[in-house]
Coordinates of C-alpha atoms in Angstrom, one line a residue:
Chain A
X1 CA 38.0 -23.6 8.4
X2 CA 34.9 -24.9 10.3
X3 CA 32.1 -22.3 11.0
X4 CA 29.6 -22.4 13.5
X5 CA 26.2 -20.9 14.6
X6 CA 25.0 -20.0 18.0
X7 CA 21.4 -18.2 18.8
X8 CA 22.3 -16.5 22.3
X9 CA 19.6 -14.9 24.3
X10 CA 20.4 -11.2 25.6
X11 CA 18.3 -11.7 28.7
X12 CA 15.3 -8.5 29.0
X13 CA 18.1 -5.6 28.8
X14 CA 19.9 -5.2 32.0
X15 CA 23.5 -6.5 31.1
X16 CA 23.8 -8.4 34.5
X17 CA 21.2 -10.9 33.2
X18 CA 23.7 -12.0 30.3
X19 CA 25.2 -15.5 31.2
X20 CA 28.7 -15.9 31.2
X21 CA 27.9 -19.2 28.4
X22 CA 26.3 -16.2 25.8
X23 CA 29.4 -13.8 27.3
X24 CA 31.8 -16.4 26.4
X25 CA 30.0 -16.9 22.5
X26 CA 30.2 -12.9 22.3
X27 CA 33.4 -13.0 22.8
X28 CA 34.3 -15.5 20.2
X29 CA 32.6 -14.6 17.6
X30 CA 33.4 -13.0 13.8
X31 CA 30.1 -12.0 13.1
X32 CA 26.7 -10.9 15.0
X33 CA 23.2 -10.7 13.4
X34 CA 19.7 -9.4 14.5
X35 CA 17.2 -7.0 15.2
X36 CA 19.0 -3.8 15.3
X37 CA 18.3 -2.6 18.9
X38 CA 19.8 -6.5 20.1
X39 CA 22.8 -6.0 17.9
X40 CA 23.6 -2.6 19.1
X41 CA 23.8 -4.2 22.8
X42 CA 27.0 -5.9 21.6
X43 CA 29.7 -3.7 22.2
X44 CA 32.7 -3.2 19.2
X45 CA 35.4 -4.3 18.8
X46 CA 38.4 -5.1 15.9
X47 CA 37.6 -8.5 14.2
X48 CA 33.9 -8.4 14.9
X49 CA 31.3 -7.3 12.4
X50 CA 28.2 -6.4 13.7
X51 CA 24.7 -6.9 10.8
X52 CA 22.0 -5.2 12.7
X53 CA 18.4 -5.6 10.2
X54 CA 15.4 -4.6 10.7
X55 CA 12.4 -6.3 12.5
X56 CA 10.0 -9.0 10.3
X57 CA 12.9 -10.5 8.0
X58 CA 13.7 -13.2 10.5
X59 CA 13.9 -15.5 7.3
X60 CA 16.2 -13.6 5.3
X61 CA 18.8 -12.9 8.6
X62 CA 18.3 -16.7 9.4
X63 CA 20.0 -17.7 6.2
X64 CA 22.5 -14.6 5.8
X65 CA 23.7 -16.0 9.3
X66 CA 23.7 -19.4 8.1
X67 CA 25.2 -18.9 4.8
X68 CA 28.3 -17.1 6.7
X69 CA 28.3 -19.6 9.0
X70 CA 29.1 -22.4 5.9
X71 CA 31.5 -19.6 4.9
X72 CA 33.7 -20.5 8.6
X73 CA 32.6 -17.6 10.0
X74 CA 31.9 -17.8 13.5
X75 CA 28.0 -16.3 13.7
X76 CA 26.1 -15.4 16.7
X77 CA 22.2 -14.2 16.0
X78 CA 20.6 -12.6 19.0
X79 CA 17.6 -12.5 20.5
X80 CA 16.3 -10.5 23.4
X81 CA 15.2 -12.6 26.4
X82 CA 15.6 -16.3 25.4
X83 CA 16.3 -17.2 21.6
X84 CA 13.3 -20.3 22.0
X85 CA 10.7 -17.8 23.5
X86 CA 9.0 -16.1 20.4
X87 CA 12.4 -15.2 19.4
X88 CA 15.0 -16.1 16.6
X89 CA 15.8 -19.8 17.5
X90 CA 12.7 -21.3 16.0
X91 CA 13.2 -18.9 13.1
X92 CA 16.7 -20.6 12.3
X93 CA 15.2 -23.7 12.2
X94 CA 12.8 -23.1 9.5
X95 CA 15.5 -21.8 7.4
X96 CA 17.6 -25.0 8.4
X97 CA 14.4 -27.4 7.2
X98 CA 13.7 -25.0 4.1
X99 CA 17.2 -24.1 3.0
X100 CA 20.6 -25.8 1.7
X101 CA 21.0 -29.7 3.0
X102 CA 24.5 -28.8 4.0
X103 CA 23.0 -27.1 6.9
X104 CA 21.6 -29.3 9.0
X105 CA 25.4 -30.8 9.3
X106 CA 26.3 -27.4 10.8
X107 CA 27.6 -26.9 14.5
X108 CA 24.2 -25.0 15.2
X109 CA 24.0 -24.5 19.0
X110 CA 21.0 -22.2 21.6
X111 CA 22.2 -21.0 24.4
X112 CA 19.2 -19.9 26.5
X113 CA 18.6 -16.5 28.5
X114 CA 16.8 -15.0 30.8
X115 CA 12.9 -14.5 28.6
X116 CA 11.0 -11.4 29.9
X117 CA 8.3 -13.0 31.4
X118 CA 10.7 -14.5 34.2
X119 CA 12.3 -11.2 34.9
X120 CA 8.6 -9.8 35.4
X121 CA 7.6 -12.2 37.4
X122 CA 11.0 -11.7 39.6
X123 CA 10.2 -7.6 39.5
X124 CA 7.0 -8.3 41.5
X125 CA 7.3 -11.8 43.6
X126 CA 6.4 -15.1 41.7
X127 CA 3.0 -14.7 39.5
X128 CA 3.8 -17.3 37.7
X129 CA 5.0 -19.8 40.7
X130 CA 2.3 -22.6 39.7
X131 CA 1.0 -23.7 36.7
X132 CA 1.4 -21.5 33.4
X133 CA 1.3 -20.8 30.2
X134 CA 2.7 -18.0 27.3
X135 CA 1.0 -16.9 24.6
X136 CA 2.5 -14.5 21.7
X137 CA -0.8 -12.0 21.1
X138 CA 0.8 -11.0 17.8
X139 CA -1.5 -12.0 15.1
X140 CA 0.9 -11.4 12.3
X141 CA 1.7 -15.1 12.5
X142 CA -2.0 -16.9 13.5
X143 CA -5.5 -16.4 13.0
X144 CA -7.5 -14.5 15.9
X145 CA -9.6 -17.0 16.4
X146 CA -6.5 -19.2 17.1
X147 CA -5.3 -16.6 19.8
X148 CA -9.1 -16.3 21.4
X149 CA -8.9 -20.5 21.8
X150 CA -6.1 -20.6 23.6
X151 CA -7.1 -17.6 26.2
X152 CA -10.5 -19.3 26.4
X153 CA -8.8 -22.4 27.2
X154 CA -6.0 -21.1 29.3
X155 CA -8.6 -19.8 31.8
X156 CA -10.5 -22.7 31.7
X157 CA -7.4 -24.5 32.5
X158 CA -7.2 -22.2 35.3
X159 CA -3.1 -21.4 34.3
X160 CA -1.8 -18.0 35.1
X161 CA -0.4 -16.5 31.7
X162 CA 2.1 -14.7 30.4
X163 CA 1.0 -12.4 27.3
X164 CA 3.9 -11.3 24.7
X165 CA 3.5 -8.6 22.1
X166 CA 0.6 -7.6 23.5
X167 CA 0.3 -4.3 21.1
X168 CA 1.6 -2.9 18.3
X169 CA 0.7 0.2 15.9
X170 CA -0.2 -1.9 13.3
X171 CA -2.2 -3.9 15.8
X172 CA -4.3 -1.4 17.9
X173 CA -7.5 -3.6 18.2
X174 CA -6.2 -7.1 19.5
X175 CA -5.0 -6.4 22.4
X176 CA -8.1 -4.7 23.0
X177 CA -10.1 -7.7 22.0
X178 CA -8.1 -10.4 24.7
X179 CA -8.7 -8.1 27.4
X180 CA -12.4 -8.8 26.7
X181 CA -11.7 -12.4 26.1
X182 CA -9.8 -12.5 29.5
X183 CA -12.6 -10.6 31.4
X184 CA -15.0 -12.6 29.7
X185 CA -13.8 -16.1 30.9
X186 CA -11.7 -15.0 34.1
X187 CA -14.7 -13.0 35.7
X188 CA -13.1 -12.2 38.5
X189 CA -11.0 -9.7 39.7
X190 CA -7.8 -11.8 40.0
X191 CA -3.8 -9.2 39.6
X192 CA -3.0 -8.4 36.0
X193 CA 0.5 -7.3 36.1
X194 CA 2.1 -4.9 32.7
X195 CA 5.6 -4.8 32.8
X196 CA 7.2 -2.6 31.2
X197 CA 11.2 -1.9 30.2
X198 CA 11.6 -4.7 32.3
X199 CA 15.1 -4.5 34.4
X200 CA 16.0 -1.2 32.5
X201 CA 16.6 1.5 34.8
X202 CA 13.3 2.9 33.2
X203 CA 11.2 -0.6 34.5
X204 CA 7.8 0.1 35.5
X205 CA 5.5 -2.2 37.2
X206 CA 1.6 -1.7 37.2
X207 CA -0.4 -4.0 38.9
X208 CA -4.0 -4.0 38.7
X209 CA -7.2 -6.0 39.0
X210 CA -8.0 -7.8 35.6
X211 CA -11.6 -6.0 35.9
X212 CA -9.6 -2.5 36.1
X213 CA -7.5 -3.4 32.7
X214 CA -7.4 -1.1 29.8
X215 CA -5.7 -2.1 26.1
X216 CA -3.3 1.7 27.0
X217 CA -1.4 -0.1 29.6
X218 CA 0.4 -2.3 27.3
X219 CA 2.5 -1.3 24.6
X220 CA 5.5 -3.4 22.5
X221 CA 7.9 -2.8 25.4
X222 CA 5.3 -4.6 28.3
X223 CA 5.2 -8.0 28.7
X224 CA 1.8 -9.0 30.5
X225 CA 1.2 -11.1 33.6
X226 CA -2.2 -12.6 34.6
X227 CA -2.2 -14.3 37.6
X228 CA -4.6 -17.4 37.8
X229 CA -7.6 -17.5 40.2
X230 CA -5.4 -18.3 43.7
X231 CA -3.1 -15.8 43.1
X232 CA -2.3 -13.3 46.6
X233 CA -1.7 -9.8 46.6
X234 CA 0.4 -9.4 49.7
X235 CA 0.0 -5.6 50.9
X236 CA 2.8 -3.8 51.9
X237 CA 4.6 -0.1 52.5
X238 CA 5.9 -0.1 48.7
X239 CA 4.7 -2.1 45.5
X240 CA 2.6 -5.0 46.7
X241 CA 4.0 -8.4 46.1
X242 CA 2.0 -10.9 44.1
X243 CA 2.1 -14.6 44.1
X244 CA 0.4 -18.2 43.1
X245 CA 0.4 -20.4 45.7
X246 CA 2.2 -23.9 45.4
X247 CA -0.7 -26.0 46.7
X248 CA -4.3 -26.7 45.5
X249 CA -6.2 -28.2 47.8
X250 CA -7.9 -31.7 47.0
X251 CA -11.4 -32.1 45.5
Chain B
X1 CA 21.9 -3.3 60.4
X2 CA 19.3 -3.6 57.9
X3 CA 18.8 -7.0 56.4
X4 CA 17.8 -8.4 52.8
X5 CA 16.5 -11.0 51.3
X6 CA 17.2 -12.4 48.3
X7 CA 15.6 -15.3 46.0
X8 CA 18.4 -16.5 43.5
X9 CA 17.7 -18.6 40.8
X10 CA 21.0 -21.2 39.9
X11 CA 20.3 -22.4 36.7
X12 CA 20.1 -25.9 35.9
X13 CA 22.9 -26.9 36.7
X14 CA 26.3 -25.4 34.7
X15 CA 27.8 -22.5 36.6
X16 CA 27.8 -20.9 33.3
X17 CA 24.4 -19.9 32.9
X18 CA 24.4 -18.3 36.7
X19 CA 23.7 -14.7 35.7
X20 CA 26.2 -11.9 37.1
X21 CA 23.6 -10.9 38.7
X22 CA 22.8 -13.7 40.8
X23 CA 26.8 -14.2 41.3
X24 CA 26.7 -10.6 42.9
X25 CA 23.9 -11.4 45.3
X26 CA 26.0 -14.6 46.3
X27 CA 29.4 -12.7 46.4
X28 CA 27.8 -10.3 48.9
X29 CA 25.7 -12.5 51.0
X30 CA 26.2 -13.5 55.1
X31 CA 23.8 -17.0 54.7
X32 CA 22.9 -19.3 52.2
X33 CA 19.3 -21.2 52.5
X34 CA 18.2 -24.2 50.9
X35 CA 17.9 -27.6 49.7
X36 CA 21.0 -29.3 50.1
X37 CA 22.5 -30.3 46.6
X38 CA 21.3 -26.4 46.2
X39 CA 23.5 -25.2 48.7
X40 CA 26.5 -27.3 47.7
X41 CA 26.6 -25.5 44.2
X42 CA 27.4 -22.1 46.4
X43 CA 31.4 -21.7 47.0
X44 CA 32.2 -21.9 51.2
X45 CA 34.4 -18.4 52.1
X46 CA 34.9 -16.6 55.3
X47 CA 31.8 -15.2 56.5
X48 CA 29.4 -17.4 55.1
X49 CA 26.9 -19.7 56.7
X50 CA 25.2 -22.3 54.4
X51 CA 22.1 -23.7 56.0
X52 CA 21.5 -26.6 54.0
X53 CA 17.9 -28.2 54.6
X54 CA 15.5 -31.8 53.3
X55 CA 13.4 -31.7 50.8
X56 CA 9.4 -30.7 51.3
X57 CA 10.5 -28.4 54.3
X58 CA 10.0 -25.3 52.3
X59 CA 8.1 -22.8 54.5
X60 CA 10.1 -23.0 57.3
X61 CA 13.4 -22.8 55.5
X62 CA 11.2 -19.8 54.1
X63 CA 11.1 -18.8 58.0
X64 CA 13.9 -19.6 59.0
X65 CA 15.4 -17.1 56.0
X66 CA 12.8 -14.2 56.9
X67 CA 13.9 -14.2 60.6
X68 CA 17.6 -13.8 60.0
X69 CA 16.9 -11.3 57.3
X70 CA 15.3 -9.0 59.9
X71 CA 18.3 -9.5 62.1
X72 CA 20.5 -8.1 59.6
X73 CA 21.2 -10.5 57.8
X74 CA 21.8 -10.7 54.3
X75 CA 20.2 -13.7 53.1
X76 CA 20.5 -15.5 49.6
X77 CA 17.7 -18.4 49.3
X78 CA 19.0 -20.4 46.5
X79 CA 16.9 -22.4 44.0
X80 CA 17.6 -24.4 41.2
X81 CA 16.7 -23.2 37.6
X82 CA 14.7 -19.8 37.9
X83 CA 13.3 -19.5 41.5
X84 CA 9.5 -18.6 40.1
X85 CA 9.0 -21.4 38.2
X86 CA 8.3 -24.3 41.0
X87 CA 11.1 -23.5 43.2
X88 CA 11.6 -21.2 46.2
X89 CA 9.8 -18.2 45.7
X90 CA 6.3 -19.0 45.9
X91 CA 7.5 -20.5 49.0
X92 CA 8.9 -17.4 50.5
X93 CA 6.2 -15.6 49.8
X94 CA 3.7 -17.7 51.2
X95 CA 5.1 -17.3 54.7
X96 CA 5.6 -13.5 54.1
X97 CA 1.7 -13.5 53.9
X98 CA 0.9 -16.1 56.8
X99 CA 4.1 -14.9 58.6
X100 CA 5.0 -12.1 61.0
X101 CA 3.6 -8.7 59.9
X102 CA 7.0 -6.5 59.8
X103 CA 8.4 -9.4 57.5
X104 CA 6.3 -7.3 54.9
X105 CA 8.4 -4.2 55.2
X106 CA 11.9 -5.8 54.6
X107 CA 14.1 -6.0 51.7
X108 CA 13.5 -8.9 49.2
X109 CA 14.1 -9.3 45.8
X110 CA 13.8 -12.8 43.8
X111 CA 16.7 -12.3 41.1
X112 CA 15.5 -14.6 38.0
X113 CA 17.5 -17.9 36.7
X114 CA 17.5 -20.0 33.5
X115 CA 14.6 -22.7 33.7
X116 CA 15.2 -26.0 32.9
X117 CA 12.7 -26.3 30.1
X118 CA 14.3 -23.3 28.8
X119 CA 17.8 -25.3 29.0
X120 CA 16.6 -28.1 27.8
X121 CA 14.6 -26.5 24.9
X122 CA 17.8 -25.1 23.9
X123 CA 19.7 -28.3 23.7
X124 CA 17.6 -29.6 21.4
X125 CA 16.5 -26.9 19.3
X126 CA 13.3 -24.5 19.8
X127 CA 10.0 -26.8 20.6
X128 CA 8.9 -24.2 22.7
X129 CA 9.1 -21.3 19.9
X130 CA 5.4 -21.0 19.7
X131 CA 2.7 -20.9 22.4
X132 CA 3.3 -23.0 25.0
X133 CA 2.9 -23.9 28.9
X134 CA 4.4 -25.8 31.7
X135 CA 2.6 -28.0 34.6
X136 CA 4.4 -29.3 37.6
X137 CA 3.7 -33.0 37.5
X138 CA 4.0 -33.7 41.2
X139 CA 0.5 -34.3 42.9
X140 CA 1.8 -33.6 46.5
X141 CA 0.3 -30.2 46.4
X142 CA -2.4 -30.5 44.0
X143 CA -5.0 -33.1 43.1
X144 CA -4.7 -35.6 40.0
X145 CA -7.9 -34.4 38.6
X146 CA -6.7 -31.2 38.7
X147 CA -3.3 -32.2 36.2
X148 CA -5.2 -34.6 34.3
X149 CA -7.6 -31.8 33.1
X150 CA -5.1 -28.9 32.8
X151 CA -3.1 -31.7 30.2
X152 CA -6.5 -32.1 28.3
X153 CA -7.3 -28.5 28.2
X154 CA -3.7 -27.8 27.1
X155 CA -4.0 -30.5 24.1
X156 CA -7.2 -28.8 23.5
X157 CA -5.1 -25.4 22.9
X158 CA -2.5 -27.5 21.2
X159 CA 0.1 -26.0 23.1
X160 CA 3.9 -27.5 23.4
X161 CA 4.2 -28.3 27.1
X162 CA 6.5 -28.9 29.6
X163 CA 6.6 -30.8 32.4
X164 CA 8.4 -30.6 36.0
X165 CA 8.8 -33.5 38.4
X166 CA 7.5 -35.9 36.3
X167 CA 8.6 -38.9 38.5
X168 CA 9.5 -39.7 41.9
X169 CA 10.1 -43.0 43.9
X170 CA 6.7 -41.9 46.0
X171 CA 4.7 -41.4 43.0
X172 CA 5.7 -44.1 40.4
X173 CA 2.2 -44.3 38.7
X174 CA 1.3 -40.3 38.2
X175 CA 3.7 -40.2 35.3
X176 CA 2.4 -43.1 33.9
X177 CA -1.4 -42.0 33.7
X178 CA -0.3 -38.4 32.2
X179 CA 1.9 -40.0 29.6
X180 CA -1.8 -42.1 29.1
X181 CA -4.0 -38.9 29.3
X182 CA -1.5 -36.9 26.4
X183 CA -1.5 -40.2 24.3
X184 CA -5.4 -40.5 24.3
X185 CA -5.6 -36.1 24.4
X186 CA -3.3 -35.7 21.4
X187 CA -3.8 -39.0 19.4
X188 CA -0.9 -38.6 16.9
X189 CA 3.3 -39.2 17.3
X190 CA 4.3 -35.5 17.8
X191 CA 7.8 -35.6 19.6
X192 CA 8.4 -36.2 23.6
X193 CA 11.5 -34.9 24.5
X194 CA 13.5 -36.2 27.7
X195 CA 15.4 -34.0 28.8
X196 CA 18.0 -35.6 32.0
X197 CA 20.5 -33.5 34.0
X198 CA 20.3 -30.5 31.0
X199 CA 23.3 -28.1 31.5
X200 CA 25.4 -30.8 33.0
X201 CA 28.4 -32.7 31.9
X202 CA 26.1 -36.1 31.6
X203 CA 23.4 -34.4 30.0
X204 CA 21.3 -36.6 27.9
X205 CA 18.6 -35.8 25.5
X206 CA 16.1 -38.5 24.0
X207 CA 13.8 -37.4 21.4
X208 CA 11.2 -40.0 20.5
X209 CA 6.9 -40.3 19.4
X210 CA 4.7 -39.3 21.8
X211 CA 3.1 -43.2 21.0
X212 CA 6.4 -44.4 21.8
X213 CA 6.8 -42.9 25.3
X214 CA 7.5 -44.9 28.1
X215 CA 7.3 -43.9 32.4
X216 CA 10.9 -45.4 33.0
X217 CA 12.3 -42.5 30.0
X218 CA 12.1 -40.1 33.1
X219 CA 12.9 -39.4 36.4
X220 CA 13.2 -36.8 39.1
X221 CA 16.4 -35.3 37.0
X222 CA 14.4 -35.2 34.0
X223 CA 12.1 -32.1 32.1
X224 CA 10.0 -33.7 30.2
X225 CA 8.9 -31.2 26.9
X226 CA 6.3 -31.7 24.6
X227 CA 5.8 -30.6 21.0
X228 CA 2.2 -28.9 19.8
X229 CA 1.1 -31.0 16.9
X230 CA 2.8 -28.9 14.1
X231 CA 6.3 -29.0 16.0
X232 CA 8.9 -30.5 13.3
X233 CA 11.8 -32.6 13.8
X234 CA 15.0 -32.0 10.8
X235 CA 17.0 -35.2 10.7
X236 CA 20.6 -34.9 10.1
X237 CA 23.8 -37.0 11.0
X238 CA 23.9 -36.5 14.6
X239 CA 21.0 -35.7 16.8
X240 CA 18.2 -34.3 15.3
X241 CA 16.8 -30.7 15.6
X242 CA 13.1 -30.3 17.2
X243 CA 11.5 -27.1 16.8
X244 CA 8.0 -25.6 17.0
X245 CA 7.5 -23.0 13.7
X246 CA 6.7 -19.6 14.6
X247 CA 3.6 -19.3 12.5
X248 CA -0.2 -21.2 12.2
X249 CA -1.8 -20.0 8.7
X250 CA -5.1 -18.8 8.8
X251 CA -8.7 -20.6 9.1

């Protein structure tokens, strides 16, 4: 019996961002692994086991999945948002380059969803419509000063951004510290945009001049939005919309 | 009547990763808008106009969608991929700004769509698991000084990048002097992944050095994705798997 391996992306939460390709590898599968609030999207059913773990043991679930997956199980590990987007897919990799040589022969296959920063982007018009870049603010797996770079950089570059894991408990201060990076080398007043819950009935979008930011607008649920120094703020009865243009005009 | 507008994001290309959500928005809507290999993807049924139009005629199909939205319409712009990310909503919004004032008060959501460098970072494995960005190639609405210096600036950060529109038949030499610029920015053989009609039933994928490159590996069906200098390729029989690790120990 041949096994086989997908990392499916969830989409942000709302059920109606699932593709029918991840649908389809739900549906086949013996055996799902991840974080336990992913696995418990996944609804029961006879013939399916379901091993939920907890958070920061991507390692260990990356080879239990692959190890049942050399076993002819059929294994799907998911990820919220898209598995290649600071989620499980790069994770299974490492344990693919690291772990037994039979591996890498597996049928090991990503099917991509819909990341977070795309449905944010959607929730309030098209932030992130020119030029862009996404940064994971966790510093459990790089230095600071690696982190303060690439913001210093990023603005230089003049990209709007899209900030994940922005704040944790354990991590009170760094979120903190990029806003002052961010107001440092922006120095303008240009949208900041935290998402949170995004498409959840419970979304909430707060838009707000960069200037205006405070580190208590983001927590482990937001995904953050920082538009780049063209982007529009279109008034409006309701929730602006906000928007990069297309065009820069030439030097 | 009311009218709505929405901004729907395709995919790349399989009608598998459309999102229910997206095949809702279609299901219910009275006109389709957009480019015409766009529009051709959406089934014909009773009670549907397409309005297929050129390329590079983007704000006023983005007119031409706001006015029959506040007839009563309900309108379904359709991109390719997700319709933030170099595609129709940027567009749509720039008229809403420069356009009539009541456009403002209507109904319109963008719904988002699987990117192609999402797709395509899928089908090879995860290079864009760590920090990353993504720069529209095309110089029709932006100067060359402008890319050249966002692809320095982005080796600087040692991002993995991606890159839309890398080649056209009006622009044969732009891909050729960034391919020169990230050769001379990076200076090592990280991988360059071609990515051609992702999704698709002729999908092909080329993995080779970043010293190694050459302009005729892409064209205007292609996403072009490139590692950071620590992403790791794991040869096996078959193609290989490219990924980007999660973590950069400390300094």
């Amino acid at each position: 019996m041949t096994g086989s391996l997908v990392i499916a992306g969830l989409g942000p939460g709302n059920d109606a961002l699932i593709t029918p390709e991840v649908q389809a590898a739900l549906d086949r599968a013996t055996d799902i692994v991840g974080y336990i609030p992913y696995v418990e999207r996944v609804a029961e059913r006879p013939g399916l086991t379901l091993h939920p773990s907890d958070n920061r043991v991507e390692i260990d679930r990356s080879c239990h999945a692959l190890e049942m997956a050399s076993e002819g199980k059929h294994v799907v590990v998911v990820s919220s948002g898209d598995p290649g987007v600071f989620a499980m897919a790069a994770a299974v990799f490492e344990a693919v380059e690291n772990g037994e040589p039979d591996w890498r022969d597996l049928d090991i296959q990503v099917l991509p969803g819909i990341t977070a920063m795309l449905a944010a982007s959607a929730a309030c018009g098209a932030p992130l419509g020119h030029d862009f870049c996404a940064i994971n603010l966790s510093d459990n797996l790089k230095p600071w000063s690696l982190i303060e770079k690439r913001l210093r950089l990023a603005a230089e570059a003049d990209f709007a951004m899209a900030f994940y894991n922005p704040r944790s408990k354990s991590r009170p201060e760094g979120f903190e510290k990029a806003l002052k990076t961010l107001q440092d080398a922006c120095g303008d007043a240009r949208p900041i945009i935290f998402a949170r819950n995004v498409s959840r009935p419970d979304q909430r979008i707060n838009v707000v001049p960069l200037t205006k930011a405070t580190p208590d607008m983001a927590d482990m649920r937001t995904v953050v939005l920082l538009g780049s120094s063209r982007t529009r703020i279109i008034e409006r009865n309701g929730a602006p919309f906000v928007y990069t243009p297309r065009s820069v005009e030439g030097e």
